Amino acid sequence: MNAAPPAADAFLERLPLIARDMLTVWFPEPARWLLNSLLAIAAIIISFATLFSLLTLAERKILGRVQNRPGPNRTGLPFLPFTAGRIFGLGQPFADGIKMLTKEDIVPRAADQFLHFLAPVALLALSILTFAVIPFGRHLVPVELDAGVLYFFAAGAATELAIFMAGWASRNKFALLAAMRALAQLISYELPLLLSIVPVIMLAQSLSPTAIVTAQGTLPHWYVCTPWGFAAFVIFFIAALAESNRSPFDLPEAESELIAGHLTEYSGFKYAIFFMAEYFGMCALSGMGVTLFLGGWQAPFSFLEFIPSYVWFGAKLLTLLLLFIWIRATFPRLRMDQLTRLAWKFLVPLALINLLTAAFWHHSHNWSTPLQLVRWAIAIFLVVSPFLWLGRALTQTFRPRTYRYA
Amino acid sequence: MNELTPPSFNPPSGAQVRAVHDAFHGDLLEVSMGPHHPSTHGVFRMMVTLDGETIVKLKPVFGYLHRNHEKLGENTTYLSSMPYTDRLDYLNSMTNNWAYALAVEKLAGQSVPERAEYLRVILAELTRLLNHTCLAGFLLQDCGASGTPLMYAFREREKILDLFEALSGSRMMCNYQRFGGCRVDPSPEWLTAAQSLTDGYGRFLDEYESLITQNEILMARTQGVGVLSPALAVSAGVTGPMLRATGVNYDLRKVDAYGFYPRFPFRVPLGDHGDTYDRYMIRILEMRESITILQQAFRTLPSGPIIDPKAKLRGFRPKPGEAYGRIEGPKGEIGFYLISDGSPNPYRYRVRPPSLVNLTILEDLCLGQTLADAVIILGSIDIVLGEVDR
C-alpha cells in the first residue's frame, strides 16, 4: 500500500493501533514486538470469545423466532439498571458458562484418557490458529504471511483430526461412527473448498489475504460480483457449512441418529470447548469468505469509508454467520452418501469448470466496452449451464409425486 | 451380480443385502440404539448390526413400557378400563375410547344416539388431524431439521388439544366415550371454535406443504427409502396409512362403514411406491380428507341426547358372549376383543394395537438401508410405545 488513502490515517481507523501503542510505550523497545503479539492474541481471543457467547444466544433467539417461540428470555443481567434483569435473555451465555464449568467431567472408563483430554484442546487450539492470518481491518492483520491463505486452510483442515480423535478416544460406537463420518466429510469437502478459492488466488495473483483484499476495491470490484466469483462463493459457502459441521451437513453430530456423535462421551467444560471451537471454526471460515469474496474490510462505497474498516469486516462477518443460522433453522439433514455425492459429483466438477470461467474472465478483461456484455453473457453461461446440467443429474432420482384416490 | 459378490439373501421387501463377514470387509458393528436414544420415540430399542453404515440385521426389542394393560382390563369393570385405554396410544385417546366403546356396545347390544355418533366422528377426525400433524413434525425432526417443522406442527396440535381440554377436561387423557354415547355434550361455543379450527386447518397444511413437501433434501432422504411391498404389508397385517401408502385400498371407515362414516363422502388417498415419502404424503392427504369430513359433520350435526337413556353405567353386566370392535384409528386398525362371562369384568380383554403390528416389519424395511434411514423409517411407521408395549 504505497500512497495510502487518507482513510487509512483517520483517527477511528487507527484507534486500535493507538490503544496498543499507549500500552506498549511504557516498555523498552526490545520487548515491544513480543507485547504487540501478545496483545493481538489477547484481543482476538477476547473478542471472539465474546462473539461466541453472543452468537450462541443469537442462534437460539433466531431459531426460536423462526419456530414461533421467543427463545431464551428469562436469564438477564440483574446488575443492569432499568431492565428488570432480563433484557433479551442476555445473561444466558453466562448462565450456560457457569453451568458448563460446574458440571462433572465424566470420562468413560474404557476411553483413552489422554486422547480424550487432548481432543478438545487440540480442536480449540487449531481453530484459534486460523484467526492469525485474517485481516480484520486495514491495520489489523495479526500475522502478515505471504502464503496466508494456504496456512489458513492447512490449520483449518487439521481441526477434523481433533474430531476424529474425540470419536476414537471415547471408545463409544456412536462416537466412532461419527468419527468415520467426520473423516469422510473432511476428505470430500476439503476439495471443493480449496478449488473454489483457486480462481481468487489466480486473479489476485497472491496468496496473501491482505493483497487479496487490496485487489478488491469497492462493491463493484468485489469478487462476488463477477459470475465466476459468485459461483465460487456459493461453492465455498456450501463447503464451509460442511467443514464446520453445520446443518444440513451436521452428520458427525447427527442428534437423531448418533445421539451426539463425537460429543456423546463429553460433558462439562470439555463439551463447552468443543462447542466453542465449532463456533470459532464457523467464524474463521466466514472471515475467510469475507476476505476472499466480499472485499474483506473494504467499504462497499467510497463515501462510506469514514466508517472504520474493522466495523465493515464485523458487519460482513455477522451477515455470513446469520446466514449459517438461517440455514440451520430451515433444512433437514442429508444422508452420508448424499453428502459425499454432492461434493464429488456436483461441487468438485463445478469448481473445476469455474477455474476455466475465471481464466476466461481474466483474459477478456481488456475487451472493448460493447463486447463487455458478450463477456458477461459467456461467463454467466459458463457458470449456469454446468450448474443446471450437473444439478439435474443430482436430482434425477427423486421428483414431486401425484397421488391417486380410491 | 458377479462371482466375487458373496452370497446374498433377499428379504421379503426386496432389499439387497450383501453378506459382509469376510476378510475384506472385516467385522460387523453391533450398535444398540435405545432404549435411551433420542429418536426411538420412547423406550424402544433396536439392536442394529452394521456393515459400515448399512444395516444387515435389525432386531427390535420392546416391552420396556409394559404395564400389564390387558390383565388389568380383566380385573376391573368394563367402565373402569375406559380411562386406561387413553394410555394406550396417548396421542389418540379419543379413537382408543371409541374402539373400546364400540366393542362393549357390540357385546351388550347397545345402540348409540345420532348426536353421539356425530360427535364420535368429529372427535375421531380431530384426533386424526392431531396424530398426522404430530407425525409430520416428528418425521422431519428425525430427518434432522432443527425443530422448525416440529414447532409448526405442535402449534396446530396445541389448538386441538385446547379443544379436547375444553370438552373433556383433559388435554391428552380424554376419557370421553361411554358405552352407548359420550360423556358430555359440547357447548355451542365449543362447536364454533372447533369449526373455525377446521376451516383454518387447510391453510396450515398449505403453509406446511409449501415449506417442506417439495424440499429436495426431504425428497432425497425419503423417496425410495424403506419400501414396503403390498404383499408383505397385507401378509404382515399392516393397516392404516402405512398400508394405503403401498397402494392397498383398505380403510375401515369404508370397509366396515361403522359409525356414521357412510353419510360423509370422502376419498381415500393411495400411494404407489410404499416408501417413506408416500407414508408421509398419504398422511398429509388424509388430513385434507379429514377436514372435509369434519366440515360436513359440523354442518349436519343434529341435536338430541348424547347417550342412550337406557345405558347402564353402574352394575353393568353384559350377557355371556364375545365381541370384537375395531375402528380406523389414525395409526391403523385399533381393535378390542372382549369375552364376557356375565360378570362385571371381562373374562378376556385383548387389544389389537396398530403400532405393534405395523412395527413387526421394521427389519424388512431397514435391511440394506443406512443407519440414518432406519431412524426415519421408524419415524414413518408412526409408533407410540404406550400402545406397542401396553
Tab-separated table of N, CA and C in Angstrom, chain A residues 63 65-69 173-174 176-177 181 247-248 250 255-260 328-338 395 397-406, chain B residues 30-31 37-39 53 142-148 151-152 155 214-217 219-221 223 225 249 267-270 272-273 275 277-278 281 285 370-373 375:
chain	number	residue	atom	x	y	z
A	63	LEU	N	-33.423	-19.063	16.072
A	63	LEU	CA	-34.111	-20.346	15.903
A	63	LEU	C	-35.493	-20.281	16.541
A	65	ARG	N	-37.352	-17.620	17.034
A	65	ARG	CA	-38.260	-16.781	16.253
A	65	ARG	C	-38.740	-17.507	15.012
A	66	VAL	N	-37.842	-18.239	14.371
A	66	VAL	CA	-38.247	-18.981	13.181
A	66	VAL	C	-39.309	-20.015	13.554
A	67	GLN	N	-39.205	-20.527	14.781
A	67	GLN	CA	-40.097	-21.606	15.188
A	67	GLN	C	-41.281	-21.118	16.007
A	68	ASN	N	-41.660	-19.860	15.877
A	68	ASN	CA	-42.828	-19.332	16.588
A	68	ASN	C	-42.708	-19.403	18.097
A	69	ARG	N	-41.529	-19.213	18.621
A	69	ARG	CA	-41.382	-19.186	20.078
A	69	ARG	C	-40.361	-18.128	20.428
A	173	LYS	N	-19.482	-46.543	20.358
A	173	LYS	CA	-19.783	-46.900	18.968
A	173	LYS	C	-20.363	-45.729	18.200
A	174	PHE	N	-21.225	-44.982	18.835
A	174	PHE	CA	-21.801	-43.835	18.146
A	174	PHE	C	-20.719	-42.810	17.834
A	176	LEU	N	-17.625	-43.437	17.391
A	176	LEU	CA	-16.759	-43.980	16.342
A	176	LEU	C	-17.390	-43.781	14.968
A	177	LEU	N	-18.697	-44.048	14.870
A	177	LEU	CA	-19.388	-43.821	13.600
A	177	LEU	C	-19.284	-42.348	13.212
A	181	ARG	N	-17.681	-40.610	9.881
A	181	ARG	CA	-18.406	-39.645	9.065
A	181	ARG	C	-17.618	-38.353	8.942
A	247	SER	N	-25.623	-27.634	10.135
A	247	SER	CA	-26.788	-28.126	9.415
A	247	SER	C	-26.829	-27.455	8.044
A	248	PRO	N	-27.205	-28.145	6.960
A	248	PRO	CA	-27.696	-29.514	6.882
A	248	PRO	C	-26.601	-30.569	6.721
A	250	ASP	N	-24.581	-31.547	9.309
A	250	ASP	CA	-24.090	-31.821	10.661
A	250	ASP	C	-24.106	-33.315	10.958
A	255	GLU	N	-28.012	-35.586	15.743
A	255	GLU	CA	-28.657	-35.882	17.013
A	255	GLU	C	-29.650	-37.028	16.884
A	256	SER	N	-30.425	-37.040	15.790
A	256	SER	CA	-31.473	-38.045	15.725
A	256	SER	C	-30.911	-39.418	15.357
A	257	GLU	N	-29.660	-39.489	14.903
A	257	GLU	CA	-29.109	-40.795	14.545
A	257	GLU	C	-28.033	-41.241	15.533
A	258	LEU	N	-27.067	-40.362	15.781
A	258	LEU	CA	-25.892	-40.755	16.552
A	258	LEU	C	-25.862	-40.130	17.939
A	259	ILE	N	-27.014	-39.780	18.488
A	259	ILE	CA	-27.151	-39.192	19.812
A	259	ILE	C	-26.453	-37.844	19.850
A	260	ALA	N	-25.128	-37.805	20.045
A	260	ALA	CA	-24.437	-36.527	19.908
A	260	ALA	C	-23.155	-36.721	19.122
A	328	ARG	N	-29.502	-23.277	9.199
A	328	ARG	CA	-29.722	-24.325	10.198
A	328	ARG	C	-31.195	-24.432	10.567
A	329	ALA	N	-31.867	-23.277	10.612
A	329	ALA	CA	-33.272	-23.302	11.023
A	329	ALA	C	-34.167	-23.866	9.944
A	330	THR	N	-33.659	-24.048	8.740
A	330	THR	CA	-34.542	-24.304	7.610
A	330	THR	C	-34.504	-25.729	7.087
A	331	PHE	N	-33.330	-26.356	7.043
A	331	PHE	CA	-33.212	-27.570	6.237
A	331	PHE	C	-33.151	-28.844	7.064
A	332	PRO	N	-33.708	-29.946	6.527
A	332	PRO	CA	-33.401	-31.260	7.087
A	332	PRO	C	-31.977	-31.675	6.720
A	333	ARG	N	-31.544	-32.765	7.299
A	333	ARG	CA	-30.157	-33.185	7.144
A	333	ARG	C	-30.013	-34.139	5.960
A	334	LEU	N	-28.856	-34.088	5.311
A	334	LEU	CA	-28.568	-35.029	4.233
A	334	LEU	C	-28.076	-36.351	4.818
A	335	ARG	N	-28.085	-37.376	3.967
A	335	ARG	CA	-27.540	-38.656	4.382
A	335	ARG	C	-26.079	-38.695	3.965
A	336	MET	N	-25.329	-39.639	4.537
A	336	MET	CA	-23.878	-39.645	4.281
A	336	MET	C	-23.566	-39.799	2.794
A	337	ASP	N	-24.213	-40.757	2.128
A	337	ASP	CA	-23.875	-40.973	0.712
A	337	ASP	C	-24.302	-39.789	-0.138
A	338	GLN	N	-25.430	-39.155	0.251
A	338	GLN	CA	-25.858	-37.973	-0.497
A	338	GLN	C	-24.900	-36.823	-0.296
A	395	THR	N	-30.432	-34.590	-9.088
A	395	THR	CA	-31.787	-34.681	-8.557
A	395	THR	C	-32.673	-35.608	-9.365
A	397	THR	N	-33.049	-38.756	-9.200
A	397	THR	CA	-33.583	-39.923	-8.501
A	397	THR	C	-34.871	-39.597	-7.759
A	398	PHE	N	-35.208	-38.331	-7.629
A	398	PHE	CA	-36.441	-38.027	-6.904
A	398	PHE	C	-37.174	-36.884	-7.598
A	399	ARG	N	-38.458	-36.863	-7.414
A	399	ARG	CA	-39.268	-35.799	-8.006
A	399	ARG	C	-40.555	-35.688	-7.215
A	400	PRO	N	-41.249	-34.553	-7.322
A	400	PRO	CA	-42.562	-34.447	-6.672
A	400	PRO	C	-43.525	-35.468	-7.251
A	401	ARG	N	-44.440	-35.948	-6.417
A	401	ARG	CA	-45.337	-37.012	-6.856
A	401	ARG	C	-46.785	-36.537	-6.832
A	402	THR	N	-47.590	-37.211	-7.624
A	402	THR	CA	-49.031	-37.012	-7.519
A	402	THR	C	-49.636	-38.304	-6.987
A	403	TYR	N	-50.768	-38.183	-6.368
A	403	TYR	CA	-51.366	-39.343	-5.712
A	403	TYR	C	-52.746	-39.595	-6.270
A	404	ARG	N	-53.119	-40.893	-6.257
A	404	ARG	CA	-54.454	-41.257	-6.741
A	404	ARG	C	-55.349	-41.523	-5.544
A	405	TYR	N	-56.627	-41.502	-5.825
A	405	TYR	CA	-57.602	-41.752	-4.770
A	405	TYR	C	-58.411	-42.995	-5.114
A	406	ALA	N	-58.774	-43.737	-4.084
A	406	ALA	CA	-59.540	-44.958	-4.324
A	406	ALA	C	-60.957	-44.586	-4.760
B	30	GLU	N	-22.047	-54.042	15.967
B	30	GLU	CA	-23.370	-54.135	16.579
B	30	GLU	C	-23.613	-52.911	17.427
B	31	VAL	N	-24.678	-52.209	17.140
B	31	VAL	CA	-24.995	-50.999	17.893
B	31	VAL	C	-26.359	-51.183	18.527
B	37	HIS	N	-32.318	-43.567	23.384
B	37	HIS	CA	-31.772	-42.918	22.202
B	37	HIS	C	-32.751	-41.813	21.818
B	38	PRO	N	-32.237	-40.660	21.368
B	38	PRO	CA	-33.161	-39.521	21.186
B	38	PRO	C	-34.265	-39.741	20.170
B	39	SER	N	-34.110	-40.666	19.223
B	39	SER	CA	-35.159	-40.719	18.201
B	39	SER	C	-35.804	-42.077	18.094
B	53	GLU	N	-22.170	-48.210	7.450
B	53	GLU	CA	-23.417	-47.678	7.985
B	53	GLU	C	-24.627	-48.415	7.440
B	142	ASP	N	-36.795	-36.235	12.793
B	142	ASP	CA	-35.912	-37.382	12.606
B	142	ASP	C	-35.012	-37.191	11.395
B	143	CYS	N	-35.509	-36.466	10.392
B	143	CYS	CA	-34.677	-36.182	9.226
B	143	CYS	C	-33.586	-35.177	9.554
B	144	GLY	N	-33.634	-34.577	10.716
B	144	GLY	CA	-32.562	-33.688	11.118
B	144	GLY	C	-32.881	-32.212	11.008
B	145	ALA	N	-34.129	-31.868	10.717
B	145	ALA	CA	-34.473	-30.444	10.741
B	145	ALA	C	-34.428	-29.969	12.190
B	146	SER	N	-33.901	-28.774	12.411
B	146	SER	CA	-33.635	-28.339	13.787
B	146	SER	C	-34.898	-27.859	14.490
B	147	GLY	N	-35.922	-28.669	14.482
B	147	GLY	CA	-37.084	-28.331	15.288
B	147	GLY	C	-38.116	-27.459	14.617
B	148	THR	N	-37.781	-26.846	13.484
B	148	THR	CA	-38.724	-25.891	12.909
B	148	THR	C	-40.037	-26.555	12.467
B	151	MET	N	-42.088	-27.564	15.496
B	151	MET	CA	-42.740	-26.479	16.219
B	151	MET	C	-43.970	-25.985	15.470
B	152	TYR	N	-43.878	-25.956	14.139
B	152	TYR	CA	-45.053	-25.566	13.353
B	152	TYR	C	-46.176	-26.566	13.576
B	155	ARG	N	-47.695	-26.232	17.079
B	155	ARG	CA	-48.564	-25.062	17.226
B	155	ARG	C	-50.001	-25.448	16.912
B	214	GLN	N	-41.935	-30.289	-0.969
B	214	GLN	CA	-41.118	-30.471	-2.156
B	214	GLN	C	-39.667	-30.068	-1.917
B	215	ASN	N	-39.273	-30.046	-0.653
B	215	ASN	CA	-37.878	-29.772	-0.336
B	215	ASN	C	-36.996	-30.897	-0.892
B	216	GLU	N	-35.933	-30.511	-1.589
B	216	GLU	CA	-35.115	-31.521	-2.266
B	216	GLU	C	-34.476	-32.468	-1.261
B	217	ILE	N	-34.059	-31.937	-0.121
B	217	ILE	CA	-33.390	-32.810	0.848
B	217	ILE	C	-34.392	-33.832	1.387
B	219	MET	N	-37.075	-34.970	-0.119
B	219	MET	CA	-37.379	-35.964	-1.153
B	219	MET	C	-36.213	-36.934	-1.319
B	220	ALA	N	-34.987	-36.404	-1.282
B	220	ALA	CA	-33.829	-37.279	-1.455
B	220	ALA	C	-33.710	-38.241	-0.279
B	221	ARG	N	-34.062	-37.761	0.912
B	221	ARG	CA	-33.941	-38.625	2.082
B	221	ARG	C	-35.007	-39.692	2.130
B	223	GLN	N	-37.558	-40.611	-0.535
B	223	GLN	CA	-38.072	-41.357	-1.689
B	223	GLN	C	-37.201	-42.586	-1.926
B	225	VAL	N	-36.812	-44.978	0.136
B	225	VAL	CA	-36.244	-45.458	1.394
B	225	VAL	C	-37.320	-46.223	2.151
B	249	ASN	N	-56.101	-50.585	-1.110
B	249	ASN	CA	-57.246	-49.763	-0.732
B	249	ASN	C	-57.996	-50.445	0.402
B	267	ARG	N	-62.611	-39.221	0.210
B	267	ARG	CA	-61.784	-40.052	-0.657
B	267	ARG	C	-60.654	-40.676	0.152
B	268	VAL	N	-60.145	-41.782	-0.329
B	268	VAL	CA	-59.039	-42.474	0.347
B	268	VAL	C	-57.801	-42.352	-0.530
B	269	PRO	N	-56.816	-41.571	-0.103
B	269	PRO	CA	-55.604	-41.437	-0.924
B	269	PRO	C	-54.761	-42.704	-0.878
B	270	LEU	N	-54.171	-43.057	-2.001
B	270	LEU	CA	-53.349	-44.266	-2.088
B	270	LEU	C	-51.977	-43.910	-2.664
B	272	ASP	N	-48.211	-45.189	-4.433
B	272	ASP	CA	-47.811	-46.152	-5.467
B	272	ASP	C	-46.476	-46.803	-5.163
B	273	HIS	N	-45.706	-46.261	-4.241
B	273	HIS	CA	-44.354	-46.752	-4.036
B	273	HIS	C	-44.183	-47.459	-2.690
B	275	ASP	N	-42.941	-46.169	-0.078
B	275	ASP	CA	-41.721	-45.751	0.622
B	275	ASP	C	-42.057	-44.687	1.672
B	277	TYR	N	-41.574	-41.530	1.755
B	277	TYR	CA	-42.209	-40.311	1.261
B	277	TYR	C	-43.700	-40.531	1.060
B	278	ASP	N	-44.080	-41.694	0.536
B	278	ASP	CA	-45.503	-41.983	0.371
B	278	ASP	C	-46.205	-42.012	1.717
B	281	MET	N	-46.732	-38.503	2.686
B	281	MET	CA	-47.700	-37.774	1.873
B	281	MET	C	-49.121	-38.282	2.092
B	285	LEU	N	-52.379	-36.038	2.884
B	285	LEU	CA	-53.608	-36.049	2.085
B	285	LEU	C	-54.801	-36.501	2.913
B	370	THR	N	-29.318	-47.403	5.384
B	370	THR	CA	-28.297	-46.957	6.325
B	370	THR	C	-28.918	-46.680	7.689
B	371	LEU	N	-28.032	-46.428	8.630
B	371	LEU	CA	-28.470	-46.146	9.996
B	371	LEU	C	-29.378	-44.924	10.027
B	372	ALA	N	-29.011	-43.912	9.235
B	372	ALA	CA	-29.814	-42.687	9.196
B	372	ALA	C	-31.200	-42.976	8.640
B	373	ASP	N	-31.286	-43.931	7.689
B	373	ASP	CA	-32.592	-44.268	7.135
B	373	ASP	C	-33.455	-44.987	8.159
B	375	VAL	N	-33.746	-44.541	11.191
B	375	VAL	CA	-34.403	-43.591	12.084
B	375	VAL	C	-35.656	-43.017	11.434
